Coordinates of C-alpha atoms and ligand atoms in Angstrom, one line a residue:
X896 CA 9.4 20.3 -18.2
X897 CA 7.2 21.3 -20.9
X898 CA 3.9 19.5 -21.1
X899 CA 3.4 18.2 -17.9
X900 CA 1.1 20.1 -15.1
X901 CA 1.7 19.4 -11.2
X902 CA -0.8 19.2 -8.6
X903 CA 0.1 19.0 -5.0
X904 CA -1.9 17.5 -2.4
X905 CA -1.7 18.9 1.2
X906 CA -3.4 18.3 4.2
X907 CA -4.7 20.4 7.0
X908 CA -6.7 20.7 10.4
X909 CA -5.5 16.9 11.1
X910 CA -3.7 14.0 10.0
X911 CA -5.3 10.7 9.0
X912 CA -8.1 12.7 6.9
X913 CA -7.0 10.9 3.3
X914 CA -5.2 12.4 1.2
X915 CA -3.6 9.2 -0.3
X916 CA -7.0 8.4 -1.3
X917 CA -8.4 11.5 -2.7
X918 CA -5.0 11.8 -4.2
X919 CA -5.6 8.6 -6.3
X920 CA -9.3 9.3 -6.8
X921 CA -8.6 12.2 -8.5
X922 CA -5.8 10.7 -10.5
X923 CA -8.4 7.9 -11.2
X924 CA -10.7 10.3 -12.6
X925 CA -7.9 11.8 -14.6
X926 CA -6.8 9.1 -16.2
X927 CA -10.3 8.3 -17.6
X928 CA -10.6 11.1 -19.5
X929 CA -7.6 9.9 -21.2
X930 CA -4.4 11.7 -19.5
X931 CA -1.7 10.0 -18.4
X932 CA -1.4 10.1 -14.1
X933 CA 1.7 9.6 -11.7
X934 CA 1.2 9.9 -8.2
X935 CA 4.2 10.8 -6.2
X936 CA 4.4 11.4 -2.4
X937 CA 6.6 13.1 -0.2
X938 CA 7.0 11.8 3.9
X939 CA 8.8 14.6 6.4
X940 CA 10.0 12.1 8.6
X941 CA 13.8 10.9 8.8
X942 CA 13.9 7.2 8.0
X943 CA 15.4 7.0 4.5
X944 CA 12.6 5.0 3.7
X945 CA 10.1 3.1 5.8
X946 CA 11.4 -0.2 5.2
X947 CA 12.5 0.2 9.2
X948 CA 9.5 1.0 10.7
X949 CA 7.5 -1.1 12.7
X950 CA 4.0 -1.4 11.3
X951 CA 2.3 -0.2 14.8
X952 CA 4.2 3.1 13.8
X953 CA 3.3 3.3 10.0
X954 CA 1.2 0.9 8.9
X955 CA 2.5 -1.7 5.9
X956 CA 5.6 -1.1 4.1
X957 CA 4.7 -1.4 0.6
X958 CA 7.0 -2.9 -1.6
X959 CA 7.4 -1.6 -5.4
X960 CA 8.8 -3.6 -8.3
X961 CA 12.1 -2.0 -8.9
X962 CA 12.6 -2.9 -5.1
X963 CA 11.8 0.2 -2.7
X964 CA 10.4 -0.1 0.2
X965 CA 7.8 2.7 0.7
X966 CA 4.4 4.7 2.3
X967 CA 1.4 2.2 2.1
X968 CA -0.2 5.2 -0.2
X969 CA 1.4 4.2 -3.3
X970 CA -0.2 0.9 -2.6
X971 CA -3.6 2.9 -2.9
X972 CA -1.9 4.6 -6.2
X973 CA -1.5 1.2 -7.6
X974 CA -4.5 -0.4 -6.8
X975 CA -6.5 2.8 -8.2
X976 CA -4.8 3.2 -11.3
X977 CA -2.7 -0.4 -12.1
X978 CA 0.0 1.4 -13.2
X979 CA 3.3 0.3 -11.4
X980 CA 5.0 3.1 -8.9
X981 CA 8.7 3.1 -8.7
X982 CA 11.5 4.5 -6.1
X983 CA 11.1 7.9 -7.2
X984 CA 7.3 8.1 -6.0
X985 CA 8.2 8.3 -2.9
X986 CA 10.6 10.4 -1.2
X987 CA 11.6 11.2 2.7
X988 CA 13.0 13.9 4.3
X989 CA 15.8 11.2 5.3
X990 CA 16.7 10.2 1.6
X991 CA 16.7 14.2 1.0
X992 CA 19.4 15.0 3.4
X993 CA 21.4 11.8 2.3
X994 CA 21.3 13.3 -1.1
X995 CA 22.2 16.7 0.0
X996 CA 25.3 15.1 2.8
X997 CA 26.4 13.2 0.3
X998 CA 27.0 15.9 -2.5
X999 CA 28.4 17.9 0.2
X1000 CA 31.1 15.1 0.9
X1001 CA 31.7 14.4 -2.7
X1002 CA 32.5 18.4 -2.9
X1003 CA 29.1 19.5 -4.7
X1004 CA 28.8 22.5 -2.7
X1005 CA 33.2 23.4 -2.0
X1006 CA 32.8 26.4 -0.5
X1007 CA 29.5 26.9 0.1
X1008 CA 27.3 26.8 3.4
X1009 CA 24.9 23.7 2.9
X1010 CA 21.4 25.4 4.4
X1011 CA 17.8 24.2 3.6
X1012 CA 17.2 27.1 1.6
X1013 CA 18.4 26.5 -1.1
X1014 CA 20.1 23.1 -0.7
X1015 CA 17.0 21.0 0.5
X1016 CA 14.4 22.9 -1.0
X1017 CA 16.3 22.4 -4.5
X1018 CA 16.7 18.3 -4.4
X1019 CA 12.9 18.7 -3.5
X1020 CA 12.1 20.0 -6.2
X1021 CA 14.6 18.3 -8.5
X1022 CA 12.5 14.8 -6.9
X1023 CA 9.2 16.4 -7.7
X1024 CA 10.8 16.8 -11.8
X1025 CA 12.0 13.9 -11.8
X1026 CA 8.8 12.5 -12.9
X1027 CA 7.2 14.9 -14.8
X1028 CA 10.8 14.3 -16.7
X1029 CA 10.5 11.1 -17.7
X1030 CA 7.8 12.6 -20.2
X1031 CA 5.6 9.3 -19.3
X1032 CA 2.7 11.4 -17.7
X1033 CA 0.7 14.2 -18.4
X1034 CA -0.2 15.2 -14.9
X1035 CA 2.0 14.4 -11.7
X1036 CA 0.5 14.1 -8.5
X1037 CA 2.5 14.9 -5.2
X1038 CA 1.0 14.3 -2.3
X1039 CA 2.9 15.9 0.9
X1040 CA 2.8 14.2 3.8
X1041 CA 2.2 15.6 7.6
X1042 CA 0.1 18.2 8.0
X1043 CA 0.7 22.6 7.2
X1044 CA 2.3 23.8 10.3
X1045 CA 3.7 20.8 11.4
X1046 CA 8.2 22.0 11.5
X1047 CA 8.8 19.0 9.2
X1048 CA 6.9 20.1 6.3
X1049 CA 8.1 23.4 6.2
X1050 CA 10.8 22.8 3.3
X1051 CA 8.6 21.1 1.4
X1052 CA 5.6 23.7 1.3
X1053 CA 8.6 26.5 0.3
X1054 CA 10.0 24.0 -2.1
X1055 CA 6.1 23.7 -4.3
X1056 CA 6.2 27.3 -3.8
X1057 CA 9.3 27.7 -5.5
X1058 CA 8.7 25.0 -8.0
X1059 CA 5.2 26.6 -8.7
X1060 CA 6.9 30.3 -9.5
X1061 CA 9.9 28.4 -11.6
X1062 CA 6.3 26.2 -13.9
X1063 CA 4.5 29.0 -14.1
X1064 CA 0.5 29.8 -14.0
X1065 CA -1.8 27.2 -15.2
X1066 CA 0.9 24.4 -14.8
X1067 CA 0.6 23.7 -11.2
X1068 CA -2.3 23.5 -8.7
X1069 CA -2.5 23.1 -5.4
X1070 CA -5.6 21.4 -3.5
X1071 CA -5.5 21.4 0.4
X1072 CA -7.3 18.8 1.9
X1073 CA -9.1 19.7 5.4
X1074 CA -11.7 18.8 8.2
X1075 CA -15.1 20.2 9.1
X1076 CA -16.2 19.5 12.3
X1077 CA -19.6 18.8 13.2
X1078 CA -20.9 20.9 16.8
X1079 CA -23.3 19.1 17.9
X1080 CA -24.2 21.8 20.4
X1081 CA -25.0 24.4 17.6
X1082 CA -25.5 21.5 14.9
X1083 CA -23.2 22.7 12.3
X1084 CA -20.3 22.2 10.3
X1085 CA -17.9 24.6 11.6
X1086 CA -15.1 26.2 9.1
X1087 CA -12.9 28.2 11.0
X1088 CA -9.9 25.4 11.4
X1089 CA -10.4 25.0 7.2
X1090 CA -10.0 28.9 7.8
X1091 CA -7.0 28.5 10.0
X1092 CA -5.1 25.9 8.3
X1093 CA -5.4 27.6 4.8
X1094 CA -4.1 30.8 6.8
X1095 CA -0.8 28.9 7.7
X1096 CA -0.7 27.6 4.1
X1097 CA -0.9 31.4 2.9
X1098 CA 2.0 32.2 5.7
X1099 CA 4.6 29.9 3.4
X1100 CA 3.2 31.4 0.7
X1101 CA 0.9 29.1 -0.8
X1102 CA -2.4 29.3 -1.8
X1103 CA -4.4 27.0 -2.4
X1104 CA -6.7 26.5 -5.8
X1105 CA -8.7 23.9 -4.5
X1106 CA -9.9 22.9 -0.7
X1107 CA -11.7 19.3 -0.6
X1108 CA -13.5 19.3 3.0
X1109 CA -14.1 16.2 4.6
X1110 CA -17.5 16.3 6.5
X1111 CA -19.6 13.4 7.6
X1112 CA -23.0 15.2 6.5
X1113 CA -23.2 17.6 3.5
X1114 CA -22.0 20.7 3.4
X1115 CA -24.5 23.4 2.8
X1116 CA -24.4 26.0 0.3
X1117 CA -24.1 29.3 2.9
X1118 CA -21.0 27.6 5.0
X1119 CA -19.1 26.1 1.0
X1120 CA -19.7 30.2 0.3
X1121 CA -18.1 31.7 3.6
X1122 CA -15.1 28.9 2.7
X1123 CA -14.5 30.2 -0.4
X1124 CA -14.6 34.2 0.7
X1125 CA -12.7 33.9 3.3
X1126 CA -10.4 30.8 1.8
X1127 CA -10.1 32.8 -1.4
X1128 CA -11.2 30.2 -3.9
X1129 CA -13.3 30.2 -6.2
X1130 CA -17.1 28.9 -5.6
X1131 CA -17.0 25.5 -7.8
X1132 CA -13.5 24.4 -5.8
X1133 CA -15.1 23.9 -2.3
X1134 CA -15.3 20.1 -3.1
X1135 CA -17.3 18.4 -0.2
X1136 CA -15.6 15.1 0.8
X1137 CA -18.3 13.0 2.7
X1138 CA -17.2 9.6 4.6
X1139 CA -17.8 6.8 2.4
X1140 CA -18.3 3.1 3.4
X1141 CA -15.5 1.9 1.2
X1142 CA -12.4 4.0 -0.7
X1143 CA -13.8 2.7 -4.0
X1144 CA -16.4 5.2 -3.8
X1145 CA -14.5 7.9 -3.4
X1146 CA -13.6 8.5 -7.0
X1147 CA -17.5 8.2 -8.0
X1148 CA -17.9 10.6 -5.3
X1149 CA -15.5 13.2 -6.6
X1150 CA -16.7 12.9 -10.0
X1151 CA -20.2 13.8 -8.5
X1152 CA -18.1 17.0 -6.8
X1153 CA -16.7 17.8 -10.5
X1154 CA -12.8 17.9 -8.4
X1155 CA -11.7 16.3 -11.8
X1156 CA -13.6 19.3 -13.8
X1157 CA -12.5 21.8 -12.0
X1158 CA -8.9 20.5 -12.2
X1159 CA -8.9 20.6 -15.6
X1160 CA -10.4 24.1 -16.0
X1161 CA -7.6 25.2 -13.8
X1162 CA -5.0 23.6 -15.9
X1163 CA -6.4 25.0 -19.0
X1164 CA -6.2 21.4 -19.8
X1165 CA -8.8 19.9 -22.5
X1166 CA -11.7 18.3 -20.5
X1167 CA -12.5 15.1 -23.2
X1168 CA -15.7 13.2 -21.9
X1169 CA -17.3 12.1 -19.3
X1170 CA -15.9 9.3 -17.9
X1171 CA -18.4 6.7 -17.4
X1172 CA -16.6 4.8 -15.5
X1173 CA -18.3 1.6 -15.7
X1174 CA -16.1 -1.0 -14.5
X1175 CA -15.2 0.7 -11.2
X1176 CA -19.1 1.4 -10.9
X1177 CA -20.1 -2.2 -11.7
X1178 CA -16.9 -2.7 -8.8
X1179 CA -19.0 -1.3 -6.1
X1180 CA -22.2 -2.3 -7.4
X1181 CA -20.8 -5.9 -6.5
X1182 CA -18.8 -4.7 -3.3
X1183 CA -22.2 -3.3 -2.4
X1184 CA -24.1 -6.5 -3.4
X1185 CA -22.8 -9.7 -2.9
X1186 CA -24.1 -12.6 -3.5
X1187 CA -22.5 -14.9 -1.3
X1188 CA -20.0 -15.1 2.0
X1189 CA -17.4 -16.4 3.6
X1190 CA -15.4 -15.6 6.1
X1191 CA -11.4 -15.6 6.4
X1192 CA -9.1 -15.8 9.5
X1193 CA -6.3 -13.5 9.1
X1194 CA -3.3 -14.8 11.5
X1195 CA -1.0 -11.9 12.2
X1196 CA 1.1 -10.3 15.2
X1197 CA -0.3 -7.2 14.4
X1198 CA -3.7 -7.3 14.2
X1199 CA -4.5 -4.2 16.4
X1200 CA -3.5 -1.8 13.4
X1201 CA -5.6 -3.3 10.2
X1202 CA -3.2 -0.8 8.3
X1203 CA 0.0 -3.4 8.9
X1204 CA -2.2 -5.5 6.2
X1205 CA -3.5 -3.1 3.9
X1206 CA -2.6 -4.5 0.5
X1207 CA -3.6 -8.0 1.8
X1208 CA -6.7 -6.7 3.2
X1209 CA -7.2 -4.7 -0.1
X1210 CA -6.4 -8.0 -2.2
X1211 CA -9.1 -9.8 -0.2
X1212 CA -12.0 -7.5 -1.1
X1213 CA -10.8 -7.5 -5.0
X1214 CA -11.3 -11.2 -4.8
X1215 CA -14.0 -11.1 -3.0
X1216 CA -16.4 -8.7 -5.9
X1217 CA -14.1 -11.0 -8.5
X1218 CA -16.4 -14.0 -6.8
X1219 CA -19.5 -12.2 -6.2
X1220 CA -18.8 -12.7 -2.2
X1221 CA -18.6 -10.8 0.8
X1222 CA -15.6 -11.5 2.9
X1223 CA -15.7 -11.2 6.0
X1224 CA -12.0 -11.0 7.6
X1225 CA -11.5 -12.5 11.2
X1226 CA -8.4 -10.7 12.7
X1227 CA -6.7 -13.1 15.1
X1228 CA -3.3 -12.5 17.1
X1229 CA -1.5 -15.2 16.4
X1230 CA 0.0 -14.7 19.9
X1231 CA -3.5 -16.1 21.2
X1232 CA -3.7 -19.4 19.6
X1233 CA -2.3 -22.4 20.6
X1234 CA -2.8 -26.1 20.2
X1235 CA -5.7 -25.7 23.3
X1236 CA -8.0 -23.2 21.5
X1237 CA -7.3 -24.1 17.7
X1238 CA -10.6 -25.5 17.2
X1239 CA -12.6 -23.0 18.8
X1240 CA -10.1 -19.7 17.1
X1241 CA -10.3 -21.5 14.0
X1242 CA -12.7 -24.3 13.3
X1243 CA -15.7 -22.1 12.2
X1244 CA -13.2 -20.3 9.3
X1245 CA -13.9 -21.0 5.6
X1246 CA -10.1 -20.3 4.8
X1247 CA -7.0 -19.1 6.6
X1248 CA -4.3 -16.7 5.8
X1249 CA -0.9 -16.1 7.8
X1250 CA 0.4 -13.2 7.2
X1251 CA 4.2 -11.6 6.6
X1252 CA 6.2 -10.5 9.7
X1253 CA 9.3 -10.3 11.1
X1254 CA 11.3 -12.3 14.5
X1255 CA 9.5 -14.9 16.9
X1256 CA 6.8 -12.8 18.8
X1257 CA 3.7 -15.1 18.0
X1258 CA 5.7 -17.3 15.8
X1259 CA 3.9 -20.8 17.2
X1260 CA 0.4 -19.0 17.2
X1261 CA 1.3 -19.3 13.2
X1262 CA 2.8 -22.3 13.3
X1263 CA -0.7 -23.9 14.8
X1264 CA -2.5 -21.9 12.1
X1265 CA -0.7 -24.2 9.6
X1266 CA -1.2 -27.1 11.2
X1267 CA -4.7 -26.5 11.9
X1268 CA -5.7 -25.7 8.2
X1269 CA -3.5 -28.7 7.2
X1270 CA -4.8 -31.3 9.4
X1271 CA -8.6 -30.1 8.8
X1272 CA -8.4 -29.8 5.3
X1273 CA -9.4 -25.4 5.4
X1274 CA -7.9 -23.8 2.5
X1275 CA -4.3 -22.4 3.1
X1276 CA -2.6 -19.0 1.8
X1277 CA 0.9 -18.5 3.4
X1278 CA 2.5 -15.5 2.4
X1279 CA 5.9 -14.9 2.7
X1280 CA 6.3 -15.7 6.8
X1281 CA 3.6 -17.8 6.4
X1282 CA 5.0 -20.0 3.9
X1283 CA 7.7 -20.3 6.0
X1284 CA 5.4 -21.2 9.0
X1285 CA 3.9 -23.7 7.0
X1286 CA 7.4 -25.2 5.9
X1287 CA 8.5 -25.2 9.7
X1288 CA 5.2 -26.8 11.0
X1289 CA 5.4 -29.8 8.6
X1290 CA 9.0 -30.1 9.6
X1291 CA 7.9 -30.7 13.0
X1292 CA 4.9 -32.7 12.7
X1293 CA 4.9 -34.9 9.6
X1294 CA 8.5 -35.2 9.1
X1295 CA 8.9 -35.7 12.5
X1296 CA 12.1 -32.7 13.0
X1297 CA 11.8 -31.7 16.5
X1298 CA 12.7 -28.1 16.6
X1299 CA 12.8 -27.2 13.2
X1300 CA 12.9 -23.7 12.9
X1301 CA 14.8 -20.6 10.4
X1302 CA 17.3 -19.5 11.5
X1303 CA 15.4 -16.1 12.2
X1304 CA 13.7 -17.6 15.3
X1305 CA 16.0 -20.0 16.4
X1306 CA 20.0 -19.6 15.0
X1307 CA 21.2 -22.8 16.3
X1308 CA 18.3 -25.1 15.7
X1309 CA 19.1 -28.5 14.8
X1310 CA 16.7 -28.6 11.6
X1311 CA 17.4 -25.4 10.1
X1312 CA 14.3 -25.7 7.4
X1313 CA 13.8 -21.9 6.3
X1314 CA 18.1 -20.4 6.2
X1315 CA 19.2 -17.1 5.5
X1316 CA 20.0 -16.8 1.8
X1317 CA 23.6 -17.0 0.5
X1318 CA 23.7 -13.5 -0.1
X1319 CA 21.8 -12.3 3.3
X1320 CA 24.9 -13.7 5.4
X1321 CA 26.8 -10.8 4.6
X1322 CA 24.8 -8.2 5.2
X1323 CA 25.0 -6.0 7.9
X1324 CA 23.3 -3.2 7.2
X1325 CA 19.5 -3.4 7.9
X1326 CA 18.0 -0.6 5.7
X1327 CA 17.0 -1.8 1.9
X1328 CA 19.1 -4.4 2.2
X1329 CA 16.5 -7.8 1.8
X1330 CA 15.6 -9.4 -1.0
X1331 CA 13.2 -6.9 -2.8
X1332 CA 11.2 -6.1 -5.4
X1333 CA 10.2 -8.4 -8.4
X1334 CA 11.8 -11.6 -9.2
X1335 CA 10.7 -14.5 -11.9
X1336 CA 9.5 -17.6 -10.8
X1337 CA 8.4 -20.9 -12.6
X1338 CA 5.4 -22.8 -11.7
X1339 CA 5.1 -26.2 -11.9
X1340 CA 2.8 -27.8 -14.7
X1341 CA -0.4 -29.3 -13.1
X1342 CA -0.2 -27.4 -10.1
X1343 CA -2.6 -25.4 -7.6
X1344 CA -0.3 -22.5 -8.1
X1345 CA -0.2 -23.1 -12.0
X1346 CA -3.9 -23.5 -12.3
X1347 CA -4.8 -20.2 -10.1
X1348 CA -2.0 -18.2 -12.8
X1349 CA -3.0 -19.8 -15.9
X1350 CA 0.6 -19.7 -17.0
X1351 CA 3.9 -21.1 -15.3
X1352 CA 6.4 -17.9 -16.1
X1353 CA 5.6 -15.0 -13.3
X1354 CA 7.3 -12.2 -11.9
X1355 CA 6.3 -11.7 -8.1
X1356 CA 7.7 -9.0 -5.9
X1357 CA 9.3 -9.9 -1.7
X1358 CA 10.9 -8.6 0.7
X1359 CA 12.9 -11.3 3.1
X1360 CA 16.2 -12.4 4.3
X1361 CA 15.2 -16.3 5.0
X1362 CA 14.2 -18.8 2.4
X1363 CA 13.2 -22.4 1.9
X1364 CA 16.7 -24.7 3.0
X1365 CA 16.9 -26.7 -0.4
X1366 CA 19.1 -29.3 2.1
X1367 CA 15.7 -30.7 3.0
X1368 CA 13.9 -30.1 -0.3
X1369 CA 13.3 -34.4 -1.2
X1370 CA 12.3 -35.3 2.4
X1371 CA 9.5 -32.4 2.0
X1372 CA 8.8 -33.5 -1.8
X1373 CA 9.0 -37.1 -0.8
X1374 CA 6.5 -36.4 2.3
X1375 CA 3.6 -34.5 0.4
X1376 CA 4.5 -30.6 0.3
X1377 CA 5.9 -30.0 -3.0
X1378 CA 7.7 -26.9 -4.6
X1379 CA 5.4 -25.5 -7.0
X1380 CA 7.1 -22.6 -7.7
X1381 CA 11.0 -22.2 -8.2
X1382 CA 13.2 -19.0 -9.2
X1383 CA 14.8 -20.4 -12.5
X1384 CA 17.9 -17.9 -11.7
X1385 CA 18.8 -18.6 -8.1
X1386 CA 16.9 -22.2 -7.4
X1387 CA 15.3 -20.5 -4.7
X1388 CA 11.8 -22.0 -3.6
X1389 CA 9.1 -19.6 -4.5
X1390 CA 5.9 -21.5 -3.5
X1391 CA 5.3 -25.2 -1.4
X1392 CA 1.4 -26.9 -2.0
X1393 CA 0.6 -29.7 0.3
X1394 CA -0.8 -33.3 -1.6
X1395 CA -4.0 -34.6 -1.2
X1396 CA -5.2 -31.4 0.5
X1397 CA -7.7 -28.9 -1.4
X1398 CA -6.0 -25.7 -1.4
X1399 CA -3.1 -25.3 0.8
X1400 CA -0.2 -22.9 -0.6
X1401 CA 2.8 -20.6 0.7
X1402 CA 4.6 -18.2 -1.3
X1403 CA 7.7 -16.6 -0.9
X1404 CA 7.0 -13.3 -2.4
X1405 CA 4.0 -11.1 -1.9
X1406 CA 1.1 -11.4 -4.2
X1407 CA -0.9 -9.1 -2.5
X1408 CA 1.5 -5.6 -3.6
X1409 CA 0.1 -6.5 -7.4
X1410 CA -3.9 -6.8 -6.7
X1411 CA -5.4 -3.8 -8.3
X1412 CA -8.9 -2.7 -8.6
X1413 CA -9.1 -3.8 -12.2
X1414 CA -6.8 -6.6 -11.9
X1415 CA -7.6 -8.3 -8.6
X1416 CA -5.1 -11.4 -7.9
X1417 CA -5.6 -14.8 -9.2
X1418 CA -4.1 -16.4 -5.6
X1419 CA -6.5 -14.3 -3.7
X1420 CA -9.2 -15.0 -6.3
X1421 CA -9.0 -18.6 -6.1
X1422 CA -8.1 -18.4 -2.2
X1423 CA -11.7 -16.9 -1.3
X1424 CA -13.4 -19.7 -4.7
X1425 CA -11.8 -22.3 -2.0
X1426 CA -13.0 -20.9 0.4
X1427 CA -16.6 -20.2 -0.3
X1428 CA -16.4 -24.0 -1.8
X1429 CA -15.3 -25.0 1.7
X1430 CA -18.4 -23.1 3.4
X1431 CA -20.9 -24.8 1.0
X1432 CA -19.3 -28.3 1.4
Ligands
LIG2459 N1 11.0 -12.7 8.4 C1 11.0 -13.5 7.2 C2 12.2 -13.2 6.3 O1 12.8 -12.2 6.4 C3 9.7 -13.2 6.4 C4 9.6 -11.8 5.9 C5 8.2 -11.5 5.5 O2 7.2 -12.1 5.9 N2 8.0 -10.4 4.7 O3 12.5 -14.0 5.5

């Protein structure tokens, strides 16, 4: 692997402190000074993928272009540094062992005993290669998952100490990411669990280069001394890591820290200029400054963990600084509204989105949603279940289909609207087995769709089983919700708009995976244009 340097991200004291985010901060800050950045993480926990989890357990599954279902992180990765992640940039424990079993049954390993050391530790680090083969990048990123001393993470903190002897010094770095506690008792920022955890680190074997501390006031100059005596790091790599109002800081911030300085210095790697860094600072000068608001409704079963919606909650503050507007999301459980409280849950919103999600738990909260927006003229953005929402609701109510459902909520309903796709019905399995990843689609000329894209050839990415019943596709066309948006392959319907309305749309797919910091979405930009139209009408 000659070229490419490895840093490895690991977390300590507690979970939940960021590393996803410091992770693409510093590969942001990377790849302004001109090198070329993969980031690359690796989950301890058994699911193959996270495709199976519920959200409550792990936040959105974000979905990549070549199809894989994976950690919301490498949604972060994109959105940071727009450049697309794949399968291999994420990796579980699960889809180690499946590796390792398999080889064993195919005879890999004939008479050998198949242990984690060497057989798991090994197709870690042939994962954490992989990349840095492909000779695309300069610098690869992993970010391990869990936290040092958790069981799980074991192999992988003796597979980056393996793979760190086998690169060699200067190609590999390892920054441990920890927690500060303030006492409030003694007023201070106490050290000893950074202490601690870098302790457990040092057990495996590992020591880390680097140690960014997360501290909600700064650090001062006597405790980032006693952390790098007694942490065994050098004085300019105690990085403070203070909370910041939004992620998009954090890069700014860690430029201010020099963490992309002293990476480089570590890597013996050439440190070019100073990245100004003036698109992502006019970014937050306009995040920070908005000229203008609105506020959304976001309808969705799982509105008690924001993280189910990252990337659509991400997408919305893109658009938002792309139109100079604060945003201010309304989470409602679509399990709460009904055709009694519609106007009072929704009548005050300046647009409404329903959101993805899976079986009938709050299915006719949705379905009101649609009907709502539709009937009262509020912009519209279905995506994915919510296209089908608003596909079933004007089934019901304007074509006059009593029951129409998919087939997902109700198997046996007499209007079957949204069916499972030809190539669902055989399926049994239920891990990576939906429609996924990215697909083409052609827009209509003259459409809502087609005018938000400025083109009428996209690619989109999904992830579903169910899709628009092309059985009833003229009584909808003939009725006033037309296909905009059709996959020239398969016929499937992509995208329905609704006549004579201002902005009502569902899409099949999910726009929301593909909104990046310097690219934000044109559906969710002209989604929150309609909307702060709607709020100034
Ligand atoms: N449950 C629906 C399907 O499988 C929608 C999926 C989604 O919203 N991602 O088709």
């Amino acid at each position: 692997m000659p070229g490419t340097k490895y840093i490895f991200v690991t977390g300590g004291v507690t979970s939940s402190l960021g590393k996803g985010i410091i992770s693409a901060s510093l590969a942001t800050l990377l790849q302004a000074r001109g090198y070329r950045v993969t980031i690359q993480k690796l989950d301890p926990y058994i699911n193959v993928d996270p495709g199976t989890l519920n959200p409550y357990e792990h936040g959105e599954c974000y979905v990549t272009e070549d199809g894989a279902e994976t950690d919301l992180d490498l949604g972060h990765y994109e959105r940071f540094l727009g450049v697309p992640t794949s399968q291999a940039n994420n990796v579980t424990t699960g889809r180690i062992y499946q590796t390792v079993i398999n080889k064993e049954r195919e005879g890999a390993f004939l008479g050998k005993t198949v242990q984690v050391i060497p057989h798991i530790t090994d197709e870690i680090k042939r994962r954490i290669r992989l990349l840095g083969e492909t000779g695309e990048y300069d610098i690869v990123i992993t970010e391990i998952g869990g936290t040092v001393g958790d069981i799980e993470s074991l192999p992988y903190i003796e597979a980056v100490r393996q793979f760190n002897w086998e690169v060699g010094p200067g190609n590999h770095l390892v920054i441990h990411l920890t927690l500060l506690p303030y006492l409030r008792t003694t007023g201070e920022l106490k050290t000893k669990p950074t202490q601690h955890s870098v302790k457990m680190l040092l057990e495996s074997g590992l020591q880390p280069d680097i140690l960014v501390c997360r501290a909600d006031r700064p650090i001062p100059k006597e405790q980032r001394m006693k952390i790098a005596l007694f942490c065994n790091v050098t004085k300019n790599a105690v990085i403070e890591s203070l909370d910041a109002e939004s992620i998009y800081e954090v890069p700014l911030l860690m430029q201010k820290e020099k963490l992309d300085e002293v990476v480089l210095s570590k890597l013996k790697l050439k440190k070019n200029d100073v990245p100004e860094l003036k698109d992502w600072r006019n970014f937050i000068d306009k995040l920070k400054n908005p000229a203008h608001k609105v506020t959304l409704g976001l309808v969705g079963k799982y509105v008690e963990l924001k993280d189910a919606y990252k990337s659509i909650s991400e997408a919305i503050i893109h658009a938002g600084v792309t139109n100079d507007c604060k945003v201010t999301v309304e989470w409602i459980h679509s399990e709460d509204v009904n055709a009694g409280n519609a106007e009072r849950k929704l009548g005050h919103l300046n647009g409404i989105l329903v959101a993805p999600g899976f079986g009938d738990r709050g299915i006719e909260g949705k379905l009101e949603a649609a009907r709502f927006a539709r009937e009262h003229g509020i912009p519209y953005f279905g995506i994915c279940l919510g296209m089908q929402c608003a596909v079933i609701e004007f089934g019901r109510n304007v074509l006059g289909m009593k029951g129409a459902n998919s087939t997902e909520m109700n198997a046996s309903t007499k209007f079957p609207v949204i069916a499972i796709m030809e190539e669902q019905k055989k399926v049994t399995r239920k891990g990576g087995t939906m429609r996924l990843g990215a697909y083409q689609c052609k827009l209509e000329k003259g459409s809502l769709m087609a005018e938000a894209y400025g083109t009428l050839n996209i690619t989109e990415r999904h992830r579903h089983r169910y899709e628009f019943n092309n059985a009833y596709l003229k009584d909808y066309q003939k009725a006033g919700m037309k296909t905009t948006g059709i996959n020239p392959d398969s016929g499937l319907v992509e995208a329905v708009e609704l006549e004579g309305h201002p902005w009502f749309i569902g899409v099949q797919f999910h726009p929301e995976y593909r909104s990046t910091v310097a690219k934000p979405h044109p559906l969710f930009v002209k989604f929150v244009e309609m909307a702060m139209k709607r709020g100034t009408a």
